[in-house]
Short mmCIF file of N, CA and C in Angstrom, two decimals:
data_model
loop_
_atom_site.label_atom_id
_atom_site.label_comp_id
_atom_site.label_asym_id
_atom_site.label_seq_id
_atom_site.Cartn_x
_atom_site.Cartn_y
_atom_site.Cartn_z
N UNK A 12 -15.81 131.14 132.86
CA UNK A 12 -14.58 130.88 133.59
C UNK A 12 -14.89 129.92 134.73
N UNK A 13 -14.13 128.84 134.85
CA UNK A 13 -14.37 127.92 135.97
C UNK A 13 -14.15 128.63 137.31
N UNK A 14 -14.92 128.23 138.30
CA UNK A 14 -14.84 128.90 139.60
C UNK A 14 -14.18 127.99 140.63
N UNK A 15 -13.76 128.62 141.72
CA UNK A 15 -13.13 127.89 142.82
C UNK A 15 -14.05 126.76 143.27
N UNK A 16 -13.47 125.59 143.44
CA UNK A 16 -14.22 124.42 143.88
C UNK A 16 -14.72 123.55 142.74
N UNK A 17 -14.75 124.09 141.53
CA UNK A 17 -15.18 123.31 140.37
C UNK A 17 -14.02 122.48 139.83
N UNK A 18 -14.37 121.41 139.12
CA UNK A 18 -13.34 120.62 138.45
C UNK A 18 -12.73 121.46 137.33
N UNK A 19 -11.43 121.42 137.22
CA UNK A 19 -10.75 122.12 136.13
C UNK A 19 -11.08 121.43 134.82
N UNK A 20 -11.44 122.18 133.78
CA UNK A 20 -11.72 121.55 132.48
C UNK A 20 -10.49 120.78 131.99
N UNK A 21 -10.71 119.54 131.62
CA UNK A 21 -9.62 118.69 131.15
C UNK A 21 -9.25 119.08 129.72
N UNK A 22 -8.02 118.78 129.34
CA UNK A 22 -7.55 119.07 127.99
C UNK A 22 -6.31 118.23 127.72
N UNK A 23 -6.00 118.13 126.46
CA UNK A 23 -4.71 117.60 126.00
C UNK A 23 -4.17 118.60 124.99
N UNK A 24 -2.95 119.10 125.24
CA UNK A 24 -2.33 120.09 124.36
C UNK A 24 -0.88 119.72 124.10
N UNK A 25 -0.37 120.11 122.92
CA UNK A 25 1.06 119.92 122.68
C UNK A 25 1.88 120.84 123.58
N UNK A 26 3.06 120.36 123.97
CA UNK A 26 3.93 121.10 124.88
C UNK A 26 5.34 121.17 124.28
N UNK A 27 6.05 122.20 124.63
CA UNK A 27 7.43 122.32 124.19
C UNK A 27 8.25 121.17 124.77
N UNK A 28 9.07 120.56 123.94
CA UNK A 28 10.03 119.58 124.40
C UNK A 28 9.50 118.26 124.89
N UNK A 29 8.29 117.87 124.49
CA UNK A 29 7.81 116.58 124.99
C UNK A 29 6.50 116.14 124.39
N UNK A 30 5.97 115.07 125.00
CA UNK A 30 4.69 114.53 124.57
C UNK A 30 3.57 115.46 125.03
N UNK A 31 2.43 115.41 124.36
CA UNK A 31 1.30 116.26 124.77
C UNK A 31 0.97 116.10 126.26
N UNK A 32 0.48 117.16 126.84
CA UNK A 32 0.10 117.18 128.26
C UNK A 32 -1.42 117.04 128.36
N UNK A 33 -1.85 116.08 129.19
CA UNK A 33 -3.27 115.91 129.51
C UNK A 33 -3.44 116.26 130.98
N UNK A 34 -4.28 117.25 131.25
CA UNK A 34 -4.42 117.73 132.62
C UNK A 34 -4.81 116.61 133.58
N UNK A 35 -5.78 115.78 133.22
CA UNK A 35 -6.26 114.73 134.13
C UNK A 35 -5.16 113.73 134.48
N UNK A 36 -4.13 113.62 133.67
CA UNK A 36 -3.03 112.70 133.97
C UNK A 36 -2.05 113.29 134.99
N UNK A 37 -2.26 114.55 135.37
CA UNK A 37 -1.39 115.20 136.35
C UNK A 37 -1.97 115.14 137.76
N UNK A 38 -3.09 114.41 137.94
CA UNK A 38 -3.66 114.29 139.28
C UNK A 38 -2.60 113.73 140.22
N UNK A 39 -2.60 114.23 141.45
CA UNK A 39 -1.56 113.89 142.40
C UNK A 39 -0.52 115.00 142.51
N UNK A 40 -0.59 115.93 141.57
CA UNK A 40 0.26 117.13 141.60
C UNK A 40 -0.65 118.35 141.59
N UNK A 41 -0.26 119.40 142.29
CA UNK A 41 -0.95 120.67 142.06
C UNK A 41 -0.42 121.21 140.73
N UNK A 42 -1.24 122.02 140.07
CA UNK A 42 -0.91 122.52 138.74
C UNK A 42 -1.23 124.01 138.68
N UNK A 43 -0.31 124.78 138.09
CA UNK A 43 -0.55 126.19 137.80
C UNK A 43 -0.60 126.32 136.28
N UNK A 44 -1.70 126.90 135.80
CA UNK A 44 -1.83 127.23 134.38
C UNK A 44 -1.88 128.75 134.27
N UNK A 45 -0.89 129.33 133.61
CA UNK A 45 -0.99 130.78 133.39
C UNK A 45 -1.16 131.04 131.90
N UNK A 46 -2.28 131.68 131.60
CA UNK A 46 -2.62 132.03 130.23
C UNK A 46 -2.06 133.42 129.94
N UNK A 47 -1.37 133.56 128.84
CA UNK A 47 -0.78 134.85 128.48
C UNK A 47 -1.05 135.12 127.00
N UNK A 48 -1.12 136.41 126.62
CA UNK A 48 -1.54 136.76 125.26
C UNK A 48 -0.62 136.32 124.12
N UNK A 49 0.70 136.51 124.27
CA UNK A 49 1.54 136.31 123.09
C UNK A 49 3.01 136.14 123.44
N UNK A 50 3.67 135.24 122.73
CA UNK A 50 5.11 135.05 122.91
C UNK A 50 5.88 136.32 122.55
N UNK A 51 6.98 136.52 123.26
CA UNK A 51 7.98 137.54 122.94
C UNK A 51 7.44 138.97 122.94
N UNK A 52 6.49 139.25 123.81
CA UNK A 52 6.06 140.62 124.06
C UNK A 52 6.51 140.97 125.47
N UNK A 53 6.58 142.23 125.80
CA UNK A 53 7.22 142.63 127.06
C UNK A 53 6.56 142.02 128.30
N UNK A 54 5.25 142.17 128.46
CA UNK A 54 4.59 141.65 129.65
C UNK A 54 4.63 140.13 129.71
N UNK A 55 4.46 139.49 128.57
CA UNK A 55 4.47 138.02 128.53
C UNK A 55 5.87 137.48 128.78
N UNK A 56 6.87 138.19 128.28
CA UNK A 56 8.25 137.78 128.55
C UNK A 56 8.53 137.88 130.05
N UNK A 57 8.16 138.98 130.65
CA UNK A 57 8.40 139.18 132.09
C UNK A 57 7.69 138.11 132.92
N UNK A 58 6.45 137.81 132.58
CA UNK A 58 5.70 136.79 133.32
C UNK A 58 6.39 135.43 133.21
N UNK A 59 6.78 135.05 132.00
CA UNK A 59 7.47 133.77 131.81
C UNK A 59 8.81 133.75 132.52
N UNK A 60 9.54 134.85 132.51
CA UNK A 60 10.81 134.92 133.23
C UNK A 60 10.60 134.78 134.74
N UNK A 61 9.55 135.40 135.26
CA UNK A 61 9.27 135.33 136.69
C UNK A 61 8.93 133.90 137.12
N UNK A 62 8.10 133.20 136.33
CA UNK A 62 7.78 131.81 136.66
C UNK A 62 9.02 130.92 136.51
N UNK A 63 9.84 131.19 135.49
CA UNK A 63 11.08 130.43 135.31
C UNK A 63 11.99 130.59 136.53
N UNK A 64 12.10 131.81 137.04
CA UNK A 64 12.97 132.07 138.20
C UNK A 64 12.53 131.30 139.44
N UNK A 65 11.25 130.99 139.52
CA UNK A 65 10.70 130.29 140.70
C UNK A 65 10.43 128.80 140.44
N UNK A 66 10.82 128.31 139.28
CA UNK A 66 10.49 126.94 138.88
C UNK A 66 10.92 125.91 139.93
N UNK A 67 12.15 126.02 140.43
CA UNK A 67 12.64 125.04 141.40
C UNK A 67 11.78 125.03 142.66
N UNK A 68 11.32 126.19 143.09
CA UNK A 68 10.48 126.27 144.30
C UNK A 68 9.12 125.63 144.05
N UNK A 69 8.54 125.85 142.87
CA UNK A 69 7.27 125.19 142.55
C UNK A 69 7.47 123.67 142.52
N UNK A 70 8.54 123.22 141.87
CA UNK A 70 8.81 121.78 141.77
C UNK A 70 9.03 121.15 143.14
N UNK A 71 9.70 121.87 144.05
CA UNK A 71 9.94 121.35 145.40
C UNK A 71 8.62 121.12 146.14
N UNK A 72 7.59 121.84 145.75
CA UNK A 72 6.26 121.69 146.36
C UNK A 72 5.40 120.66 145.60
N UNK A 73 5.99 120.02 144.58
CA UNK A 73 5.25 119.04 143.79
C UNK A 73 4.26 119.67 142.83
N UNK A 74 4.50 120.92 142.46
CA UNK A 74 3.59 121.67 141.60
C UNK A 74 4.14 121.75 140.18
N UNK A 75 3.29 121.44 139.22
CA UNK A 75 3.63 121.56 137.80
C UNK A 75 3.13 122.92 137.30
N UNK A 76 3.97 123.64 136.57
CA UNK A 76 3.60 124.97 136.06
C UNK A 76 3.69 124.95 134.54
N UNK A 77 2.65 125.50 133.89
CA UNK A 77 2.61 125.58 132.43
C UNK A 77 2.10 126.94 132.01
N UNK A 78 2.74 127.51 130.99
CA UNK A 78 2.22 128.70 130.33
C UNK A 78 1.40 128.25 129.13
N UNK A 79 0.31 128.98 128.84
CA UNK A 79 -0.54 128.64 127.70
C UNK A 79 -0.84 129.90 126.91
N UNK A 80 -0.66 129.81 125.59
CA UNK A 80 -1.12 130.86 124.69
C UNK A 80 -1.57 130.18 123.39
N UNK A 81 -2.04 130.97 122.45
CA UNK A 81 -2.46 130.42 121.17
C UNK A 81 -1.30 130.31 120.19
N UNK A 82 -0.10 130.70 120.62
CA UNK A 82 1.06 130.59 119.74
C UNK A 82 1.37 129.12 119.46
N UNK A 83 2.05 128.88 118.34
CA UNK A 83 2.42 127.52 117.95
C UNK A 83 3.59 127.01 118.79
N UNK A 84 3.81 125.71 118.74
CA UNK A 84 4.97 125.12 119.42
C UNK A 84 6.25 125.71 118.83
N UNK A 85 6.31 125.92 117.53
CA UNK A 85 7.51 126.51 116.91
C UNK A 85 7.77 127.90 117.49
N UNK A 86 6.73 128.69 117.65
CA UNK A 86 6.87 130.02 118.25
C UNK A 86 7.34 129.90 119.70
N UNK A 87 6.73 128.99 120.45
CA UNK A 87 7.12 128.77 121.84
C UNK A 87 8.60 128.36 121.94
N UNK A 88 9.02 127.43 121.08
CA UNK A 88 10.42 126.98 121.11
C UNK A 88 11.38 128.15 120.88
N UNK A 89 11.06 128.98 119.92
CA UNK A 89 11.90 130.14 119.60
C UNK A 89 11.95 131.11 120.77
N UNK A 90 10.77 131.38 121.36
CA UNK A 90 10.64 132.28 122.51
C UNK A 90 11.46 131.76 123.69
N UNK A 91 11.32 130.47 123.98
CA UNK A 91 12.05 129.88 125.11
C UNK A 91 13.56 129.95 124.91
N UNK A 92 14.01 129.65 123.70
CA UNK A 92 15.45 129.69 123.41
C UNK A 92 15.98 131.11 123.51
N UNK A 93 15.25 132.06 122.96
CA UNK A 93 15.69 133.46 122.94
C UNK A 93 15.79 134.04 124.35
N UNK A 94 14.86 133.67 125.23
CA UNK A 94 14.79 134.26 126.57
C UNK A 94 15.28 133.32 127.68
N UNK A 95 15.80 132.14 127.32
CA UNK A 95 16.30 131.15 128.29
C UNK A 95 15.22 130.77 129.31
N UNK A 96 14.02 130.49 128.81
CA UNK A 96 12.89 130.12 129.66
C UNK A 96 12.88 128.61 129.86
N UNK A 97 12.42 128.17 131.03
CA UNK A 97 12.39 126.72 131.32
C UNK A 97 11.00 126.20 131.70
N UNK A 98 10.02 127.06 131.85
CA UNK A 98 8.66 126.60 132.13
C UNK A 98 8.07 126.06 130.83
N UNK A 99 7.54 124.84 130.83
CA UNK A 99 6.94 124.30 129.61
C UNK A 99 5.77 125.16 129.13
N UNK A 100 5.70 125.34 127.82
CA UNK A 100 4.63 126.14 127.23
C UNK A 100 3.73 125.25 126.39
N UNK A 101 2.43 125.41 126.59
CA UNK A 101 1.42 124.64 125.87
C UNK A 101 0.85 125.50 124.75
N UNK A 102 0.59 124.87 123.61
CA UNK A 102 0.02 125.57 122.47
C UNK A 102 -1.46 125.25 122.33
N UNK A 103 -2.27 126.28 122.49
CA UNK A 103 -3.72 126.16 122.29
C UNK A 103 -4.08 126.90 121.00
N UNK A 104 -3.46 126.46 119.90
CA UNK A 104 -3.59 127.16 118.62
C UNK A 104 -5.05 127.30 118.17
N UNK A 105 -5.89 126.32 118.49
CA UNK A 105 -7.30 126.38 118.09
C UNK A 105 -8.13 127.23 119.05
N UNK A 106 -7.60 127.49 120.24
CA UNK A 106 -8.30 128.34 121.20
C UNK A 106 -9.36 127.65 122.03
N UNK A 107 -9.50 126.34 121.89
CA UNK A 107 -10.54 125.61 122.61
C UNK A 107 -10.35 125.70 124.13
N UNK A 108 -9.11 125.52 124.60
CA UNK A 108 -8.86 125.56 126.04
C UNK A 108 -9.05 126.98 126.58
N UNK A 109 -8.62 127.97 125.81
CA UNK A 109 -8.85 129.37 126.20
C UNK A 109 -10.33 129.65 126.37
N UNK A 110 -11.15 129.13 125.47
CA UNK A 110 -12.61 129.30 125.55
C UNK A 110 -13.14 128.61 126.81
N UNK A 111 -12.72 127.36 127.06
CA UNK A 111 -13.25 126.59 128.18
C UNK A 111 -12.84 127.17 129.52
N UNK A 112 -11.69 127.84 129.56
CA UNK A 112 -11.25 128.49 130.79
C UNK A 112 -11.72 129.94 130.88
N UNK A 113 -12.44 130.40 129.88
CA UNK A 113 -13.04 131.74 129.92
C UNK A 113 -12.06 132.89 129.81
N UNK A 114 -10.90 132.66 129.19
CA UNK A 114 -9.89 133.71 129.09
C UNK A 114 -9.87 134.38 127.72
N UNK A 115 -10.62 133.85 126.76
CA UNK A 115 -10.71 134.44 125.42
C UNK A 115 -11.79 135.51 125.49
N UNK A 116 -11.37 136.77 125.48
CA UNK A 116 -12.30 137.88 125.76
C UNK A 116 -12.13 139.01 124.76
N UNK A 117 -13.15 139.86 124.75
CA UNK A 117 -13.05 141.09 123.98
C UNK A 117 -12.17 142.06 124.75
N UNK A 118 -11.20 142.63 124.04
CA UNK A 118 -10.26 143.56 124.67
C UNK A 118 -10.25 144.86 123.88
N UNK A 119 -9.78 145.90 124.52
CA UNK A 119 -9.66 147.20 123.85
C UNK A 119 -8.26 147.75 124.08
N UNK A 120 -7.68 148.28 123.01
CA UNK A 120 -6.37 148.92 123.11
C UNK A 120 -6.30 150.00 122.05
N UNK A 121 -5.89 151.17 122.45
CA UNK A 121 -5.75 152.30 121.53
C UNK A 121 -7.03 152.54 120.73
N UNK A 122 -8.18 152.40 121.40
CA UNK A 122 -9.47 152.67 120.78
C UNK A 122 -9.98 151.57 119.87
N UNK A 123 -9.24 150.48 119.74
CA UNK A 123 -9.68 149.37 118.89
C UNK A 123 -10.15 148.21 119.76
N UNK A 124 -11.18 147.52 119.29
CA UNK A 124 -11.71 146.36 119.99
C UNK A 124 -11.29 145.11 119.23
N UNK A 125 -10.86 144.09 119.97
CA UNK A 125 -10.42 142.84 119.35
C UNK A 125 -10.57 141.72 120.37
N UNK A 126 -10.49 140.49 119.89
CA UNK A 126 -10.53 139.32 120.76
C UNK A 126 -9.10 138.91 121.09
N UNK A 127 -8.89 138.51 122.36
CA UNK A 127 -7.56 138.07 122.77
C UNK A 127 -7.61 137.39 124.12
N UNK A 128 -6.48 136.89 124.54
CA UNK A 128 -6.38 136.21 125.84
C UNK A 128 -6.24 137.26 126.93
N UNK A 129 -7.13 137.17 127.92
CA UNK A 129 -7.00 137.99 129.11
C UNK A 129 -6.04 137.26 130.05
N UNK A 130 -4.94 137.92 130.41
CA UNK A 130 -3.92 137.29 131.25
C UNK A 130 -4.58 136.79 132.53
N UNK A 131 -4.56 135.46 132.73
CA UNK A 131 -5.24 134.81 133.85
C UNK A 131 -4.43 133.61 134.31
N UNK A 132 -4.56 133.29 135.59
CA UNK A 132 -3.85 132.14 136.15
C UNK A 132 -4.82 131.30 136.98
N UNK A 133 -4.66 129.99 136.88
CA UNK A 133 -5.49 129.04 137.63
C UNK A 133 -4.59 128.13 138.45
N UNK A 134 -4.91 127.99 139.72
CA UNK A 134 -4.23 127.04 140.60
C UNK A 134 -5.18 125.87 140.79
N UNK A 135 -4.69 124.68 140.44
CA UNK A 135 -5.50 123.47 140.48
C UNK A 135 -4.92 122.53 141.53
N UNK A 136 -5.79 121.99 142.37
CA UNK A 136 -5.36 121.10 143.45
C UNK A 136 -4.96 119.73 142.91
N UNK A 137 -4.39 118.92 143.79
CA UNK A 137 -3.96 117.57 143.42
C UNK A 137 -5.12 116.69 142.94
N UNK A 138 -6.35 117.02 143.38
CA UNK A 138 -7.50 116.22 142.94
C UNK A 138 -8.20 116.80 141.71
N UNK A 139 -7.66 117.88 141.15
CA UNK A 139 -8.19 118.42 139.90
C UNK A 139 -9.23 119.51 140.03
N UNK A 140 -9.39 120.08 141.22
CA UNK A 140 -10.35 121.18 141.37
C UNK A 140 -9.62 122.52 141.39
N UNK A 141 -10.36 123.55 141.02
CA UNK A 141 -9.81 124.90 141.00
C UNK A 141 -9.69 125.41 142.44
N UNK A 142 -8.48 125.79 142.84
CA UNK A 142 -8.25 126.31 144.20
C UNK A 142 -8.24 127.83 144.22
N UNK A 143 -7.74 128.43 143.13
CA UNK A 143 -7.67 129.89 143.07
C UNK A 143 -7.62 130.33 141.62
N UNK A 144 -8.20 131.51 141.36
CA UNK A 144 -8.21 132.10 140.02
C UNK A 144 -7.75 133.54 140.13
N UNK A 145 -6.83 133.91 139.27
CA UNK A 145 -6.41 135.30 139.14
C UNK A 145 -6.81 135.76 137.75
N UNK A 146 -7.64 136.80 137.66
CA UNK A 146 -8.07 137.36 136.37
C UNK A 146 -7.42 138.73 136.19
N UNK A 147 -7.31 139.14 134.94
CA UNK A 147 -6.74 140.46 134.62
C UNK A 147 -5.43 140.67 135.38
N UNK A 148 -4.56 139.68 135.28
CA UNK A 148 -3.30 139.66 136.03
C UNK A 148 -2.41 140.83 135.68
N UNK A 149 -1.85 141.43 136.69
CA UNK A 149 -0.78 142.41 136.55
C UNK A 149 0.51 141.64 136.83
N UNK A 150 1.47 141.71 135.95
CA UNK A 150 2.65 140.85 135.99
C UNK A 150 3.54 141.05 137.23
N UNK A 151 3.87 142.28 137.63
CA UNK A 151 4.82 142.42 138.75
C UNK A 151 4.35 141.66 140.01
N UNK A 152 5.22 140.83 140.53
CA UNK A 152 5.00 140.05 141.75
C UNK A 152 3.94 138.95 141.63
N UNK A 153 3.40 138.74 140.44
CA UNK A 153 2.33 137.73 140.29
C UNK A 153 2.86 136.32 140.54
N UNK A 154 3.97 135.94 139.92
CA UNK A 154 4.48 134.58 140.09
C UNK A 154 4.77 134.28 141.56
N UNK A 155 5.29 135.26 142.28
CA UNK A 155 5.57 135.08 143.72
C UNK A 155 4.27 134.89 144.50
N UNK A 156 3.21 135.61 144.14
CA UNK A 156 1.91 135.46 144.80
C UNK A 156 1.33 134.07 144.54
N UNK A 157 1.50 133.57 143.33
CA UNK A 157 1.02 132.22 143.00
C UNK A 157 1.81 131.19 143.81
N UNK A 158 3.11 131.37 143.92
CA UNK A 158 3.92 130.45 144.73
C UNK A 158 3.43 130.43 146.18
N UNK A 159 3.11 131.56 146.74
CA UNK A 159 2.59 131.62 148.12
C UNK A 159 1.27 130.86 148.21
N UNK A 160 0.42 130.96 147.21
CA UNK A 160 -0.86 130.24 147.22
C UNK A 160 -0.61 128.73 147.15
N UNK A 161 0.38 128.30 146.37
CA UNK A 161 0.71 126.87 146.31
C UNK A 161 1.20 126.39 147.67
N UNK A 162 2.02 127.17 148.34
CA UNK A 162 2.50 126.80 149.67
C UNK A 162 1.35 126.64 150.66
N UNK A 163 0.26 127.40 150.47
CA UNK A 163 -0.87 127.37 151.38
C UNK A 163 -1.83 126.21 151.12
N UNK A 164 -1.63 125.47 150.03
CA UNK A 164 -2.53 124.34 149.72
C UNK A 164 -2.40 123.24 150.77
#
């Protein structure tokens, strides 16, 4: 997992509703990347709804916000339409970006072990360095906490 002060790993990923997003092309803007396990599940829906509710405030601060999961763009489009979400979602179907950001981890649920995305958020400064990392995110109040961190940049 990249640490505070390190350069954020660059990537290019497909995004809902537009041309692929390349992180290095967003220099000059702060960027929030929130990695979540799966479209249309309760915690992931709540997290996306919370970031959507604060989108205008992030934009007013010049901050770009993206959700990332391994779901396809088709899945993301369906999820966004069903839940009226407006935060762009990136598809890391191959899992390369999840690996480079250290969020692809062994997880346990109901006594079973499996690999999956550990809910994590990265705040990246205008010059492309990691300003803050949230691991093992608990959804309630998380988007608001990230907004406060962006205000403090």
